[in-house]
PDB file of C-alpha atoms in Angstrom:
ATOM      1  CA  MET A  22     -11.285  26.560   3.921  1.00 79.00           C
ATOM      2  CA  LEU A  23      -9.533  26.605   7.315  1.00 84.00           C
ATOM      3  CA  ALA A  24      -6.482  24.477   8.104  1.00 91.00           C
ATOM      4  CA  PRO A  25      -7.400  20.891   9.042  1.00 94.00           C
ATOM      5  CA  LYS A  26      -7.567  20.607  12.865  1.00 96.00           C
ATOM      6  CA  LEU A  27      -6.617  17.482  14.984  1.00 96.00           C
ATOM      7  CA  ILE A  28      -9.548  16.764  17.274  1.00 97.00           C
ATOM      8  CA  ALA A  29      -8.580  13.249  18.536  1.00 97.00           C
ATOM      9  CA  PRO A  30      -4.974  12.282  18.652  1.00 96.00           C
ATOM     10  CA  PRO A  31      -3.937   8.701  18.158  1.00 96.00           C
ATOM     11  CA  ALA A  32      -4.352   6.408  21.186  1.00 94.00           C
ATOM     12  CA  GLU A  33      -0.774   5.081  20.979  1.00 95.00           C
ATOM     13  CA  THR A  34       2.494   5.518  19.018  1.00 96.00           C
ATOM     14  CA  PRO A  35       3.445   3.156  16.167  1.00 97.00           C
ATOM     15  CA  VAL A  36       6.395   1.848  18.147  1.00 96.00           C
ATOM     16  CA  SER A  37       6.338   1.091  21.868  1.00 93.00           C
ATOM     17  CA  LEU A  38       9.055   2.074  24.362  1.00 92.00           C
ATOM     18  CA  GLU A  39       9.817  -1.593  24.762  1.00 92.00           C
ATOM     19  CA  GLU A  40      10.372  -2.102  21.100  1.00 93.00           C
ATOM     20  CA  ALA A  41      12.702   0.892  21.001  1.00 91.00           C
ATOM     21  CA  ARG A  42      14.592  -0.392  24.028  1.00 90.00           C
ATOM     22  CA  ARG A  43      15.110  -3.777  22.276  1.00 89.00           C
ATOM     23  CA  HIS A  44      16.077  -2.087  19.004  1.00 89.00           C
ATOM     24  CA  CYS A  45      18.628   0.194  20.636  1.00 82.00           C
ATOM     25  CA  ARG A  46      19.881  -2.675  22.902  1.00 85.00           C
ATOM     26  CA  ILE A  47      19.260  -0.854  26.087  1.00 85.00           C
ATOM     27  CA  ASP A  48      18.584  -3.041  29.068  1.00 80.00           C
ATOM     28  CA  ALA A  49      18.141  -0.437  31.782  1.00 75.00           C
ATOM     29  CA  ASP A  50      15.230   1.995  31.937  1.00 77.00           C
ATOM     30  CA  ASP A  51      17.615   4.979  32.426  1.00 76.00           C
ATOM     31  CA  GLY A  52      16.993   6.301  28.950  1.00 79.00           C
ATOM     32  CA  ASP A  53      13.269   5.838  28.868  1.00 88.00           C
ATOM     33  CA  ALA A  54      12.573   9.561  28.935  1.00 91.00           C
ATOM     34  CA  VAL A  55      14.912  10.189  26.058  1.00 91.00           C
ATOM     35  CA  LEU A  56      13.587   7.116  24.050  1.00 93.00           C
ATOM     36  CA  THR A  57      10.032   8.222  24.593  1.00 94.00           C
ATOM     37  CA  ALA A  58      10.864  11.727  23.330  1.00 95.00           C
ATOM     38  CA  LEU A  59      12.668  10.248  20.316  1.00 94.00           C
ATOM     39  CA  ILE A  60       9.730   7.909  19.496  1.00 95.00           C
ATOM     40  CA  ASN A  61       7.423  11.015  19.583  1.00 96.00           C
ATOM     41  CA  ALA A  62       9.815  12.995  17.429  1.00 94.00           C
ATOM     42  CA  ALA A  63      10.159  10.229  14.832  1.00 95.00           C
ATOM     43  CA  THR A  64       6.428   9.723  14.749  1.00 96.00           C
ATOM     44  CA  SER A  65       5.830  13.472  14.346  1.00 95.00           C
ATOM     45  CA  PHE A  66       8.437  13.533  11.588  1.00 94.00           C
ATOM     46  CA  LEU A  67       6.369  11.017   9.582  1.00 94.00           C
ATOM     47  CA  ASP A  68       2.766  11.435  10.760  1.00 95.00           C
ATOM     48  CA  GLY A  69      -0.097  13.793  10.209  1.00 92.00           C
ATOM     49  CA  LEU A  70      -0.428  17.187   8.580  1.00 91.00           C
ATOM     50  CA  SER A  71       3.242  18.247   8.858  1.00 91.00           C
ATOM     51  CA  GLY A  72       4.659  14.789   8.550  1.00 92.00           C
ATOM     52  CA  VAL A  73       6.787  13.869   5.591  1.00 92.00           C
ATOM     53  CA  LEU A  74       4.513  11.015   4.667  1.00 94.00           C
ATOM     54  CA  GLY A  75       1.444  13.258   4.192  1.00 92.00           C
ATOM     55  CA  ARG A  76      -0.735  10.683   5.858  1.00 94.00           C
ATOM     56  CA  CYS A  77      -1.858   9.512   9.305  1.00 96.00           C
ATOM     57  CA  LEU A  78      -0.346   6.401  10.823  1.00 97.00           C
ATOM     58  CA  ILE A  79      -2.622   5.310  13.675  1.00 97.00           C
ATOM     59  CA  ASN A  80      -6.251   6.288  13.541  1.00 98.00           C
ATOM     60  CA  GLN A  81      -6.879   9.928  14.606  1.00 97.00           C
ATOM     61  CA  GLY A  82      -9.734  12.358  14.346  1.00 97.00           C
ATOM     62  CA  TRP A  83      -9.607  15.438  12.200  1.00 98.00           C
ATOM     63  CA  ARG A  84     -11.909  18.364  11.311  1.00 97.00           C
ATOM     64  CA  LEU A  85     -11.995  20.231   8.009  1.00 97.00           C
ATOM     65  CA  SER A  86     -13.967  23.361   8.092  1.00 96.00           C
ATOM     66  CA  LEU A  87     -15.258  25.450   5.232  1.00 95.00           C
ATOM     67  CA  SER A  88     -17.205  28.674   5.143  1.00 94.00           C
ATOM     68  CA  GLU A  89     -19.806  27.357   2.642  1.00 94.00           C
ATOM     69  CA  TRP A  90     -20.830  24.331   0.587  1.00 95.00           C
ATOM     70  CA  PRO A  91     -18.471  23.428  -2.203  1.00 94.00           C
ATOM     71  CA  THR A  92     -19.879  24.418  -5.644  1.00 91.00           C
ATOM     72  CA  CYS A  93     -18.405  21.206  -7.143  1.00 92.00           C
ATOM     73  CA  GLY A  94     -20.076  18.852  -4.670  1.00 94.00           C
ATOM     74  CA  ILE A  95     -16.842  17.431  -3.470  1.00 96.00           C
ATOM     75  CA  VAL A  96     -14.701  18.027  -0.354  1.00 96.00           C
ATOM     76  CA  ARG A  97     -11.218  16.845  -0.776  1.00 95.00           C
ATOM     77  CA  LEU A  98      -9.731  15.605   2.571  1.00 95.00           C
ATOM     78  CA  PRO A  99      -6.057  16.135   3.383  1.00 93.00           C
ATOM     79  CA  PHE A 100      -5.250  12.408   3.990  1.00 93.00           C
ATOM     80  CA  PRO A 101      -5.833   9.042   2.490  1.00 94.00           C
ATOM     81  CA  ASP A 102      -6.999   5.955   4.436  1.00 95.00           C
ATOM     82  CA  VAL A 103     -10.213   7.612   5.782  1.00 96.00           C
ATOM     83  CA  SER A 104     -12.321   5.081   7.524  1.00 96.00           C
ATOM     84  CA  ALA A 105     -15.207   7.190   8.796  1.00 97.00           C
ATOM     85  CA  ALA A 106     -16.601  10.710   8.245  1.00 97.00           C
ATOM     86  CA  THR A 107     -19.491  12.980   9.367  1.00 97.00           C
ATOM     87  CA  VAL A 108     -20.717  16.163   7.992  1.00 98.00           C
ATOM     88  CA  LYS A 109     -22.466  18.976   9.832  1.00 97.00           C
ATOM     89  CA  TYR A 110     -23.249  22.620   9.219  1.00 97.00           C
ATOM     90  CA  TYR A 111     -24.560  25.547  11.021  1.00 97.00           C
ATOM     91  CA  ASP A 112     -27.856  26.742   9.756  1.00 95.00           C
ATOM     92  CA  VAL A 113     -29.134  30.400   9.390  1.00 95.00           C
ATOM     93  CA  ASN A 114     -29.944  30.403  13.175  1.00 95.00           C
ATOM     94  CA  ASN A 115     -26.336  29.349  13.920  1.00 95.00           C
ATOM     95  CA  ALA A 116     -27.630  25.893  15.181  1.00 96.00           C
ATOM     96  CA  GLU A 117     -25.558  22.800  14.410  1.00 96.00           C
ATOM     97  CA  GLN A 118     -27.303  20.413  12.023  1.00 97.00           C
ATOM     98  CA  PRO A 119     -26.035  17.031  10.898  1.00 97.00           C
ATOM     99  CA  VAL A 120     -26.127  15.942   7.276  1.00 96.00           C
ATOM    100  CA  PRO A 121     -27.541  12.465   6.977  1.00 96.00           C
ATOM    101  CA  ALA A 122     -24.934   9.804   5.905  1.00 95.00           C
ATOM    102  CA  THR A 123     -27.221   8.836   2.943  1.00 96.00           C
ATOM    103  CA  LEU A 124     -26.572  12.242   1.318  1.00 96.00           C
ATOM    104  CA  PHE A 125     -22.831  11.830   0.868  1.00 97.00           C
ATOM    105  CA  GLU A 126     -20.197   9.209   0.127  1.00 96.00           C
ATOM    106  CA  ARG A 127     -16.694   8.728   1.451  1.00 96.00           C
ATOM    107  CA  LEU A 128     -14.447   7.807  -1.472  1.00 95.00           C
ATOM    108  CA  GLU A 129     -10.774   7.636  -2.415  1.00 93.00           C
ATOM    109  CA  ASP A 130      -8.843   8.115  -5.633  1.00 91.00           C
ATOM    110  CA  GLU A 131      -5.218   8.498  -6.490  1.00 87.00           C
ATOM    111  CA  LEU A 132      -5.068  11.814  -4.850  1.00 87.00           C
ATOM    112  CA  GLY A 133      -6.567  10.612  -1.529  1.00 89.00           C
ATOM    113  CA  ALA A 134      -9.907  10.657   0.304  1.00 94.00           C
ATOM    114  CA  PHE A 135     -12.798  12.950  -0.527  1.00 96.00           C
ATOM    115  CA  ILE A 136     -16.453  13.510   0.339  1.00 97.00           C
ATOM    116  CA  LYS A 137     -18.987  13.488  -2.596  1.00 97.00           C
ATOM    117  CA  PHE A 138     -22.447  14.847  -1.923  1.00 96.00           C
ATOM    118  CA  SER A 139     -25.397  13.088  -3.524  1.00 95.00           C
ATOM    119  CA  ASP A 140     -27.149  14.773  -6.481  1.00 93.00           C
ATOM    120  CA  ASP A 141     -30.255  14.695  -4.263  1.00 89.00           C
ATOM    121  CA  PHE A 142     -28.675  16.883  -1.660  1.00 93.00           C
ATOM    122  CA  THR A 143     -29.949  20.431  -1.732  1.00 92.00           C
ATOM    123  CA  TYR A 144     -27.441  22.562   0.058  1.00 94.00           C
ATOM    124  CA  PRO A 145     -29.140  24.330   2.991  1.00 94.00           C
ATOM    125  CA  ALA A 146     -28.194  27.881   3.815  1.00 94.00           C
ATOM    126  CA  VAL A 147     -25.238  28.316   6.141  1.00 95.00           C
ATOM    127  CA  PHE A 148     -24.937  30.891   8.897  1.00 94.00           C
ATOM    128  CA  ASP A 149     -23.261  33.880   7.291  1.00 90.00           C
ATOM    129  CA  GLY A 150     -20.931  34.933  10.165  1.00 83.00           C
ATOM    130  CA  ARG A 151     -19.044  31.634  10.420  1.00 91.00           C
ATOM    131  CA  SER A 152     -15.844  30.662   8.672  1.00 93.00           C
ATOM    132  CA  ASP A 153     -16.427  27.073   9.788  1.00 95.00           C
ATOM    133  CA  GLY A 154     -20.090  26.911   8.644  1.00 95.00           C
ATOM    134  CA  VAL A 155     -19.572  23.492   7.225  1.00 96.00           C
ATOM    135  CA  GLN A 156     -17.566  20.911   8.963  1.00 97.00           C
ATOM    136  CA  VAL A 157     -16.353  17.421   8.054  1.00 97.00           C
ATOM    137  CA  ASP A 158     -15.057  15.319  10.883  1.00 98.00           C
ATOM    138  CA  PHE A 159     -13.188  12.157   9.870  1.00 98.00           C
ATOM    139  CA  THR A 160     -10.909   9.401  11.040  1.00 98.00           C
ATOM    140  CA  ALA A 161      -7.734   8.734   9.120  1.00 97.00           C
ATOM    141  CA  GLY A 162      -5.062   6.241   9.692  1.00 97.00           C
ATOM    142  CA  TYR A 163      -4.115   2.632   8.915  1.00 97.00           C
ATOM    143  CA  GLY A 164      -6.008   1.430  11.927  1.00 96.00           C
ATOM    144  CA  GLY A 165      -6.514   1.745  15.698  1.00 95.00           C
ATOM    145  CA  SER A 166      -3.298   0.140  16.842  1.00 96.00           C
ATOM    146  CA  ALA A 167       0.375  -0.086  16.068  1.00 96.00           C
ATOM    147  CA  ASP A 168      -0.048  -3.504  14.386  1.00 96.00           C
ATOM    148  CA  ALA A 169      -1.983  -1.768  11.658  1.00 97.00           C
ATOM    149  CA  VAL A 170       0.835   0.364  10.616  1.00 97.00           C
ATOM    150  CA  PRO A 171       2.956  -1.137   7.778  1.00 97.00           C
ATOM    151  CA  SER A 172       6.073  -2.847   9.209  1.00 96.00           C
ATOM    152  CA  SER A 173       8.261  -0.738   6.876  1.00 96.00           C
ATOM    153  CA  ILE A 174       7.167   2.432   8.563  1.00 97.00           C
ATOM    154  CA  ARG A 175       7.553   0.964  12.006  1.00 97.00           C
ATOM    155  CA  ALA A 176      11.074  -0.151  11.136  1.00 96.00           C
ATOM    156  CA  ALA A 177      11.954   3.341   9.821  1.00 95.00           C
ATOM    157  CA  ILE A 178      10.696   4.834  13.206  1.00 95.00           C
ATOM    158  CA  LEU A 179      12.986   2.375  14.995  1.00 95.00           C
ATOM    159  CA  LEU A 180      15.953   3.346  12.741  1.00 94.00           C
ATOM    160  CA  LEU A 181      15.322   7.028  13.392  1.00 93.00           C
ATOM    161  CA  VAL A 182      15.070   6.571  17.174  1.00 93.00           C
ATOM    162  CA  ALA A 183      18.336   4.504  17.274  1.00 91.00           C
ATOM    163  CA  HIS A 184      20.218   7.003  14.993  1.00 90.00           C
ATOM    164  CA  TRP A 185      19.069   9.979  17.103  1.00 88.00           C
ATOM    165  CA  TYR A 186      19.762   8.140  20.319  1.00 88.00           C
ATOM    166  CA  ASN A 187      23.354   7.303  19.267  1.00 83.00           C
ATOM    167  CA  ASN A 188      23.933  10.661  17.512  1.00 79.00           C
ATOM    168  CA  ARG A 189      22.664  13.347  19.729  1.00 72.00           C
ATOM    169  CA  GLU A 190      24.383  16.249  17.896  1.00 70.00           C
ATOM    170  CA  ALA A 191      23.470  17.899  14.570  1.00 63.00           C
ATOM    171  CA  SER A 192      26.795  16.792  13.129  1.00 57.00           C
ATOM    172  CA  ILE A 193      29.091  13.779  13.549  1.00 57.00           C
ATOM    173  CA  ASP A 194      32.752  14.400  12.993  1.00 59.00           C
ATOM    174  CA  GLY A 195      32.009  17.572  11.236  1.00 55.00           C
ATOM    175  CA  GLN A 196      29.450  16.008   8.836  1.00 56.00           C
ATOM    176  CA  GLN A 197      25.750  16.721   9.027  1.00 55.00           C
ATOM    177  CA  SER A 198      23.752  13.916  10.581  1.00 54.00           C
ATOM    178  CA  GLU A 199      20.771  13.360   8.212  1.00 63.00           C
ATOM    179  CA  ILE A 200      18.122  10.691   8.131  1.00 68.00           C
ATOM    180  CA  PRO A 201      19.632   7.215   7.794  1.00 70.00           C
ATOM    181  CA  PHE A 202      19.413   5.979   4.150  1.00 70.00           C
ATOM    182  CA  GLY A 203      17.579   2.786   5.299  1.00 84.00           C
ATOM    183  CA  ALA A 204      14.804   4.789   6.886  1.00 88.00           C
ATOM    184  CA  SER A 205      14.430   6.888   3.716  1.00 87.00           C
ATOM    185  CA  ALA A 206      14.198   3.802   1.630  1.00 88.00           C
ATOM    186  CA  LEU A 207      11.648   2.207   4.002  1.00 91.00           C
ATOM    187  CA  ILE A 208       9.225   5.192   3.972  1.00 88.00           C
ATOM    188  CA  SER A 209       9.605   6.073   0.274  1.00 88.00           C
ATOM    189  CA  PRO A 210       6.741   3.873  -1.030  1.00 85.00           C
ATOM    190  CA  PHE A 211       4.347   5.468   1.566  1.00 89.00           C
ATOM    191  CA  ARG A 212       5.021   9.066   0.787  1.00 88.00           C
ATOM    192  CA  ARG A 213       2.349  11.183  -0.808  1.00 82.00           C
ATOM    193  CA  VAL A 214       3.881  13.813  -3.062  1.00 67.00           C
ATOM    194  CA  GLY A 215       2.426  16.285  -5.349  1.00 55.00           C
ATOM    195  CA  VAL A 216      -0.976  16.393  -3.688  1.00 47.00           C
TER     196      VAL A 216
END
């Protein structure tokens, strides 16, 4: 299996520039570039494959590629909250072929989302020279807009942005500047650990 690949980034960030301005009590737009960078940094810290939450916040498209069909009939996806999925493969002639949606289910359990192929599905031969012979494209996230993201996560992003805006050094008075406790507490229920 290849590493999951982002193929369609989210359309917006979970927190707008205006919300960050209000939260940081900034009236002028002098700091917009810094605030935008901090919103993106806080979002990246929490979101997606490398984010500490282990999940996608706003809907985004991902691709999981395998060299062959799974022998167990299940493809485990790296995120929960998957709202759509398609499966395709490259046949022996290296031509892309879709798998009809009637031949697999998109399910979720305590470990996250997965694709389960129907017992009626006979796995066709896959082109031998491809490491991405079977591909699952899927949409993961709480929804298509910032409003769909839980308010606790959005509040944590605002806390991070304000903390980083006000403390632009790695340490404050000789002490390490870590994640504010409030932000850690807010995101804790949403973290996926041990998966």
